[in-house]
Coordinates of C-alpha atoms in Angstrom, one line a residue:
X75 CA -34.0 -15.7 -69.0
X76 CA -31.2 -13.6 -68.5
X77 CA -30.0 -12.2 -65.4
X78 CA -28.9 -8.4 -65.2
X79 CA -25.9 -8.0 -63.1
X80 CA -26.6 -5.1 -60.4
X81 CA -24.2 -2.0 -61.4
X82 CA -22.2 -0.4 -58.1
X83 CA -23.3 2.6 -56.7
X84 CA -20.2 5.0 -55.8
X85 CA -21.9 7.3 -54.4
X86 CA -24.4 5.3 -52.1
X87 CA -21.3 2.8 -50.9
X88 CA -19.7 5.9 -50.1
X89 CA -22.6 7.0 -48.2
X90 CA -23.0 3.9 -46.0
X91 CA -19.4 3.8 -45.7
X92 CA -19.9 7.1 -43.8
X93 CA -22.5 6.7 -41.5
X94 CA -20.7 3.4 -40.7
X95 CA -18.1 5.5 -39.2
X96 CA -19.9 8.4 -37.9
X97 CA -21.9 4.9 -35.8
X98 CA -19.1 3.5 -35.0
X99 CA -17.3 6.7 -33.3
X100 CA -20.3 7.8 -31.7
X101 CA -20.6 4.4 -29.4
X102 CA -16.8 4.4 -28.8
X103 CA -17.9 7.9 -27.3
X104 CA -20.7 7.0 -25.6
X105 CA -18.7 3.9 -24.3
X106 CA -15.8 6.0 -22.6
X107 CA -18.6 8.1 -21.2
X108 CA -19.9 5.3 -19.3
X109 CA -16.4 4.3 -18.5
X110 CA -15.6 7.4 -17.0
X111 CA -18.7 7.8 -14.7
X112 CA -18.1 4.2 -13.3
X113 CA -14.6 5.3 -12.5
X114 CA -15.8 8.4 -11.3
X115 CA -18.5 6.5 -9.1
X116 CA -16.2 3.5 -8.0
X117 CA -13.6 5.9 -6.5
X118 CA -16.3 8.0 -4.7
X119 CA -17.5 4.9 -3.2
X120 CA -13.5 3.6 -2.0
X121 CA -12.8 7.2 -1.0
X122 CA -16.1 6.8 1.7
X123 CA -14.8 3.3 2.7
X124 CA -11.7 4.2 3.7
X125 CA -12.9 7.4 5.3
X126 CA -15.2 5.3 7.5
X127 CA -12.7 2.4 7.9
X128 CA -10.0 5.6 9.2
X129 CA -13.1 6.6 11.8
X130 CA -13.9 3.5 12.9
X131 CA -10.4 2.6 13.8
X132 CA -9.8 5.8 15.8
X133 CA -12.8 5.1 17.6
X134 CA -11.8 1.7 18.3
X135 CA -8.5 3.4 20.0
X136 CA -10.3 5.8 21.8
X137 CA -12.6 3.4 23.4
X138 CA -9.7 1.5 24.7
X139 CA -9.3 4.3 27.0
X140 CA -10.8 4.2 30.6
X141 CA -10.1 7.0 32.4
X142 CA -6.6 7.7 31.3
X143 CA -4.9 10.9 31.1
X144 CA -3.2 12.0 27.3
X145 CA -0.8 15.5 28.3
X146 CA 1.2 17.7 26.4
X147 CA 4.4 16.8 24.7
X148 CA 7.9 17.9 26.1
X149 CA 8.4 20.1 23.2
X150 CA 5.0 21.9 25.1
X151 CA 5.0 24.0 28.4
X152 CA 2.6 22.2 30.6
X153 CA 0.4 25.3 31.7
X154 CA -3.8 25.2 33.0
X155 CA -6.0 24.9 29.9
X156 CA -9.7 24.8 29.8
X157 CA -11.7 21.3 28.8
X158 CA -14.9 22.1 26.9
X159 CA -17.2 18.9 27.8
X160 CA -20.1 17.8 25.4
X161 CA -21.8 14.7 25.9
X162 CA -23.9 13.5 23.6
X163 CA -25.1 9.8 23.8
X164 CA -23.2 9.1 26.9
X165 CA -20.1 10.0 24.9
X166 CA -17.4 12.4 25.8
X167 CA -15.9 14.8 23.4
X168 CA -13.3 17.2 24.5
X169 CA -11.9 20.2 22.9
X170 CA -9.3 22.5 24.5
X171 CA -9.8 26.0 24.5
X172 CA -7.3 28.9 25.2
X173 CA -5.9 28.8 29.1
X174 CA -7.3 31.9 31.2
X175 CA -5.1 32.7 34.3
X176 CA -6.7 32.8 37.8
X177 CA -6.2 35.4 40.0
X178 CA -4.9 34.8 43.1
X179 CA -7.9 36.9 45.4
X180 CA -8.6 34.1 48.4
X181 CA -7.5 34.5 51.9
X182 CA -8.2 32.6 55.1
X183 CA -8.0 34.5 58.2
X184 CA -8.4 33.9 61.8
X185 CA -10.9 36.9 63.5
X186 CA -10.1 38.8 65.2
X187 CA -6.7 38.6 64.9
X188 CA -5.7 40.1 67.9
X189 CA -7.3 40.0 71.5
X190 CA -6.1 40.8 75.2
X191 CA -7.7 37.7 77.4
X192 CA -7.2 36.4 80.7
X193 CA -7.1 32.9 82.1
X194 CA -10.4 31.9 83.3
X195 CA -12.5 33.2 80.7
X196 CA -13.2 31.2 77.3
X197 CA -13.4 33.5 74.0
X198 CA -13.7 32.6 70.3
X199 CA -12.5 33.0 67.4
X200 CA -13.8 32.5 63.6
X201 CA -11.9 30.9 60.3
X202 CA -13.1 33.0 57.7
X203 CA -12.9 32.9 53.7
X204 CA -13.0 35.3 51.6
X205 CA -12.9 35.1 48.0
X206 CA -12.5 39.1 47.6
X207 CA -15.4 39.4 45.1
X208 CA -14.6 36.0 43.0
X209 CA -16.3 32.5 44.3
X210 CA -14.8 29.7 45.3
X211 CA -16.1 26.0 46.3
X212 CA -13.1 24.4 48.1
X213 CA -10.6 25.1 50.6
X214 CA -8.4 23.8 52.7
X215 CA -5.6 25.0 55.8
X216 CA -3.4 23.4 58.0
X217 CA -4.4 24.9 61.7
X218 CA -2.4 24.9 64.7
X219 CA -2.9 26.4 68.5
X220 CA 0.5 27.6 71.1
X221 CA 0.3 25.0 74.1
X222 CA -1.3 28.2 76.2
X223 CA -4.2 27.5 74.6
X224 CA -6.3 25.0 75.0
X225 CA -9.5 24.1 72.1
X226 CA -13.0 23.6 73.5
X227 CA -15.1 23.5 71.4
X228 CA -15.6 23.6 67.3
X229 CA -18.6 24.0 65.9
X230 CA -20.2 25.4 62.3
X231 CA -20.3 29.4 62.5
X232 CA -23.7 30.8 63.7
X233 CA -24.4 33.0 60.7
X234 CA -22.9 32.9 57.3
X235 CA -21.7 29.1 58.0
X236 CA -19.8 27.8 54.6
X237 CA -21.7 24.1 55.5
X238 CA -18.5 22.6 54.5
X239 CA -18.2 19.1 53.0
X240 CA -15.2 17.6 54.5
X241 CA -12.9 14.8 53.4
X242 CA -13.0 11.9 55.7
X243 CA -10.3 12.8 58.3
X244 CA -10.2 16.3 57.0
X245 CA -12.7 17.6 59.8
X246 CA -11.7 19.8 61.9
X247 CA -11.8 19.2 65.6
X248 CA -10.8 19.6 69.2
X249 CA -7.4 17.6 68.4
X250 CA -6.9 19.1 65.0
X251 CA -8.3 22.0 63.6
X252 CA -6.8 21.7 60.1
X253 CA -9.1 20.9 57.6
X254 CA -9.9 20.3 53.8
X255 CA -13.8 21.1 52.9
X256 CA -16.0 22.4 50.0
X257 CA -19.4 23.7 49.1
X258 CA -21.3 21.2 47.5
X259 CA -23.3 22.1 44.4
X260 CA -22.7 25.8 45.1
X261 CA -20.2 28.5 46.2
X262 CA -19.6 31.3 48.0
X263 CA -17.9 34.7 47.7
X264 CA -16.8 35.0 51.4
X265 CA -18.2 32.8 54.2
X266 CA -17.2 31.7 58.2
X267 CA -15.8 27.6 58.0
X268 CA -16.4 27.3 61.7
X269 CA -16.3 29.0 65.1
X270 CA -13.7 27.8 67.4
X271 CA -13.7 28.3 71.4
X272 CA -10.0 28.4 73.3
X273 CA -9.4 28.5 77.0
X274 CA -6.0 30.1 78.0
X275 CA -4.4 27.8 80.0
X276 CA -1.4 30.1 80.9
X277 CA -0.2 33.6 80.9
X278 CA 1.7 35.0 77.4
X279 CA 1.0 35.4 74.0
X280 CA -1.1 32.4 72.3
X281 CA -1.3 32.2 68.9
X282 CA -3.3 30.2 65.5
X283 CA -1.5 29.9 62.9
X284 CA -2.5 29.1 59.3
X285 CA -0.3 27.4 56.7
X286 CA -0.3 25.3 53.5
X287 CA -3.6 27.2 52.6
X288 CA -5.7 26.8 49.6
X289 CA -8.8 28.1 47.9
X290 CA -10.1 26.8 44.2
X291 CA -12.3 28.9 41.6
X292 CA -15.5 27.7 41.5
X293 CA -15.8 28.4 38.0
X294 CA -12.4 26.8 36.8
X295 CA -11.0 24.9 39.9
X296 CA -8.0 26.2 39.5
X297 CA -6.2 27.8 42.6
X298 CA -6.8 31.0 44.0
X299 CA -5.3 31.3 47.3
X300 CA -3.4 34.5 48.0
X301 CA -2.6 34.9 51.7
X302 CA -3.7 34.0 55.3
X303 CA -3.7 36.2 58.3
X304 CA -2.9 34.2 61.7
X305 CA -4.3 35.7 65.3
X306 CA -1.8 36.9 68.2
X307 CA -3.7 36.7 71.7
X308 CA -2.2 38.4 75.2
X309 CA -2.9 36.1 78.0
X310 CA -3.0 37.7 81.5
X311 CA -4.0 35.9 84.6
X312 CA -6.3 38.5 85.4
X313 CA -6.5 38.5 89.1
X314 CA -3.8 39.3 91.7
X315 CA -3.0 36.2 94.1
X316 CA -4.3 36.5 97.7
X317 CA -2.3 34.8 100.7
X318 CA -3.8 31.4 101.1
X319 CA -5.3 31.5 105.1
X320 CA -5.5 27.6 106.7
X321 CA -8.7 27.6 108.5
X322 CA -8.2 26.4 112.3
X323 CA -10.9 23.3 113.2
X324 CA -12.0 22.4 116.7
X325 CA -13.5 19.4 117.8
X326 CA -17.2 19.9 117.0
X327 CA -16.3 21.4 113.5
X328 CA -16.3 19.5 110.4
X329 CA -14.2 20.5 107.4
X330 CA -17.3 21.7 104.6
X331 CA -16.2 19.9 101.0
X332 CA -15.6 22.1 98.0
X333 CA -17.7 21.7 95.3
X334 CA -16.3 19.7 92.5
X335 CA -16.1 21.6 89.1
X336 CA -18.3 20.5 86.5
X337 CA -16.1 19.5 83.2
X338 CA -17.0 21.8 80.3
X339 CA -18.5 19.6 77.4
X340 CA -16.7 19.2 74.2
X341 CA -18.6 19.8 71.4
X342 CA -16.8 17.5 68.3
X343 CA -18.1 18.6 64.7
X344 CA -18.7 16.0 62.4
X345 CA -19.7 16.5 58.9
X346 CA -22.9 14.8 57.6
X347 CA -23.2 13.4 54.6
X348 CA -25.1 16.0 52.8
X349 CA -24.8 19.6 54.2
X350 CA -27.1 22.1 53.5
X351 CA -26.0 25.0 51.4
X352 CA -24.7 27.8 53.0
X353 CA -26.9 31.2 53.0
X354 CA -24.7 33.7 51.6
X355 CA -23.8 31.5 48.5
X356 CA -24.4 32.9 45.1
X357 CA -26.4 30.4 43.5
X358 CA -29.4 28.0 44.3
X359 CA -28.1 24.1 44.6
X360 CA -29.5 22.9 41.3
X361 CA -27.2 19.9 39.6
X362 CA -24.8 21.2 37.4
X363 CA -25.6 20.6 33.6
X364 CA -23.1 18.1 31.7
X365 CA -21.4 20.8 29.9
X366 CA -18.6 23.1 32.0
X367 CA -15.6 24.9 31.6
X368 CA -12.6 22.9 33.4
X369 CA -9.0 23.4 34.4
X370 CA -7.5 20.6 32.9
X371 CA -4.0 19.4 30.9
X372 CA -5.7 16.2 30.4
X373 CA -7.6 14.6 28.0
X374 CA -9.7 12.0 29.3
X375 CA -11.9 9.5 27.4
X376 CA -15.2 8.3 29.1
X377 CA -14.9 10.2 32.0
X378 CA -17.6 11.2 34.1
X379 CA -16.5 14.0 36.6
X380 CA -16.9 13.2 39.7
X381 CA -18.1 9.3 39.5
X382 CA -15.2 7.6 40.7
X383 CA -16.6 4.2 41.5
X384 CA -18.6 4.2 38.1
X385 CA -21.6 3.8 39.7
X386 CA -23.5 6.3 37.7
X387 CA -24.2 9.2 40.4
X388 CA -21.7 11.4 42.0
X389 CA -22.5 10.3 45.8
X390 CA -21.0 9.9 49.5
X391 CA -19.4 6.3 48.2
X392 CA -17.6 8.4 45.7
X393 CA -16.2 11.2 48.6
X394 CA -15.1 8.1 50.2
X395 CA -12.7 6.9 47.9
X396 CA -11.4 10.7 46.8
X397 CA -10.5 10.7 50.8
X398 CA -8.9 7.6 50.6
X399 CA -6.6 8.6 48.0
X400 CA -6.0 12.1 49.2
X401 CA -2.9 13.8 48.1
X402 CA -1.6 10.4 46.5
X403 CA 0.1 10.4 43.2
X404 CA -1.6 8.4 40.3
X405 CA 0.2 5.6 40.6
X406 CA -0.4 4.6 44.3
X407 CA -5.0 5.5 43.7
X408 CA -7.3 3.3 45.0
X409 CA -9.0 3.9 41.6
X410 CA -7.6 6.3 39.0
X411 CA -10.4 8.3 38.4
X412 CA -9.8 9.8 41.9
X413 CA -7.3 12.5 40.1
X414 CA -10.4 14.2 37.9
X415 CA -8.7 16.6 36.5
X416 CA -5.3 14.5 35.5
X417 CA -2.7 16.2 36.5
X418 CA -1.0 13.1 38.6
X419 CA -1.8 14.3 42.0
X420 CA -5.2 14.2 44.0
X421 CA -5.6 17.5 45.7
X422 CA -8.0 20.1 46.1
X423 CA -8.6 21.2 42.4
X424 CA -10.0 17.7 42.3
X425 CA -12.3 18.2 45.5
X426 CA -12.9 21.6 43.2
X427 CA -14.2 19.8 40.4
X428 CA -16.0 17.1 42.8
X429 CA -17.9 19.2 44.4
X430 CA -19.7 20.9 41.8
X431 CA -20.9 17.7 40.1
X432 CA -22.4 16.5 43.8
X433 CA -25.7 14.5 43.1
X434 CA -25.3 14.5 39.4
X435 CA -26.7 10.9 37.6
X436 CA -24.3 10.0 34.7
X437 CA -27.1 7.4 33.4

């Protein structure tokens, strides 16, 4: 039997020849295709790690931060700029926003200001503040009486009282009338810090005096104070001296004893812990939310305003150590937090700022 060779097809090997190609270009296709997308998909993914890795690491310097203070560069003036605080899960995020200038309004005055008396007779005089249509929530004044005049008596005003707060050792008194208050939780446009009673002890003029004055916005903490307005007194003895008579005893008289004076009391004001609001303030005493506008240069991390011990309520242990560190320098504080707003110095902005967050529970 024989065997027929098979005859080549030109045609049909060119065919298959072909598609061979057309096959083999169309997976070389499909293969870069797939390439490409796991490129595409692998550099997504690195460019999310490293994103996260770049938060994660600020993070972790930010929360290295306890209550320090970050200000402006040399090549920046140093002026008041608002803090925007947001907390959200017990974290604190600040952004600046642009600096808005306070007016200077405030005045502390002594009325009346002017008053003929006469040696005998006791009168009084009032410290009032007056924020001249803007509130405030702080204030302090150095207060000093002429040696003619002697203090009896301070006590809170009567009517339209500010119920100050006072620093420890910041009260005014019988021995020193200077003071450094403010109006916890609330404010006031114009109120009476106390009502003082003076004896004149000798004919001339007495006079109060007011210096180093100061007044903070209650909506910024920045300061306000304008001017103060001390009080001039005439002193007159008031009745014209008789010639003295020595009386003449005999044997069955007996000299009669003089009544001994009664001391007038002393009445020494003493702040308490928690005063009550005064009446003419603008708004009820509610606990401010976690959110306000601040005077500030600083950026601190963590901070809770007004917690100073880190206790987690703004309380009377808290006034204790902001009194302790009074007009200190950061540096030389008790504890740091004590200067809330950062700006090196512990003074009345910080009371300011204290003051409002009064009673406020940080967890």
């Amino acid at each position: 039997m024989s065997v027929k060779s098979k005859k080549s097809d030109p045609i049909h090997e060119s065919f298959n020849t072909s598609e061979a190609k057309k096959s083999l270009a169309f997976n070389r296709r499909l293969f870069a295709g797939f390439a490409t997308i796991i490129i595409l998909l692998t550099s997504v993914v690195t460019i999310n790690l490293l994103l996260k890795k770049q938060q994660n690491i600020k993070q972790e310097a930010s929360s290295t931060i306890s209550n320090s203070c970050t200000f402006q560069t040399a090549d920046q003036e140093i002026s008041t700029t608002n803090v925007n605080i947001v907390l959200v899960n017990a974290q604190t995020s600040v952004s600046p926003t642009p600096a808005t200038t306070q007016v200077a309004t405030g005045t502390i005055v002594v009325n009346p200001q002017t008053n003929n008396v006469t040696i005998g007779n006791n009168f009084t005089v009032n410290i009032d503040v007056n924020g001249n249509g803007v509130a405030f929530n702080a204030v302090q004044a150095d207060i000093s009486v002429s040696n003619n005049l002697r203090i009896v008596s301070v006590q809170p005003a009567a009517a339209n009282s500010c119920n100050f707060a006072y620093l420890s050792g910041k009260s005014p008194s019988t021995v020193d009338p200077s003071f450094v208050g403010a109006i916890l939780n609330s404010s006031s446009n114009s109120c009476t810090a106390y009502t003082m009673t003076l004896a004149p002890t000798s004919a001339g003029i007495g006079t109060i005096t007011i210096s180093n004055g100061g007044m903070t916005s209650f909506s910024s903490s920045s300061q306000m104070f304008a001017s103060s307005a001390d009080g001039t007194y005439a002193i007159s003895s008031g009745i014209t001296p008789q010639p003295s008579i020595t009386p003449i005893l005999t044997d069955t008289e007996a000299p009669i004893p003089t009544s001994i004076p009664t001391p007038t009391q002393i009445i020494i004001l003493s702040p308490t812990s928690s005063p009550t609001p005064p009446s003419g303030t603008t708004d009820t005493p509610t606990p401010i939310a976690p959110s306000p506008t601040l005077a500030s240069v600083c950026l601190a991390a963590n901070h809770r305003f007004g917690d100073i011990n880190n206790d987690g309520i703004v309380d009377e242990f808290d006034l204790s150590v902001l009194s302790s560190d009074w007009k200190q320098v950061n540096t030389n504080l008790t504890i740091t937090a004590s200067d809330i707003n950062c700006d090196g110095t512990v003074d009345l902005s910080d009371f300011s700022i204290f003051a409002k967050y009064w009673g406020t529970r940080w967890f």
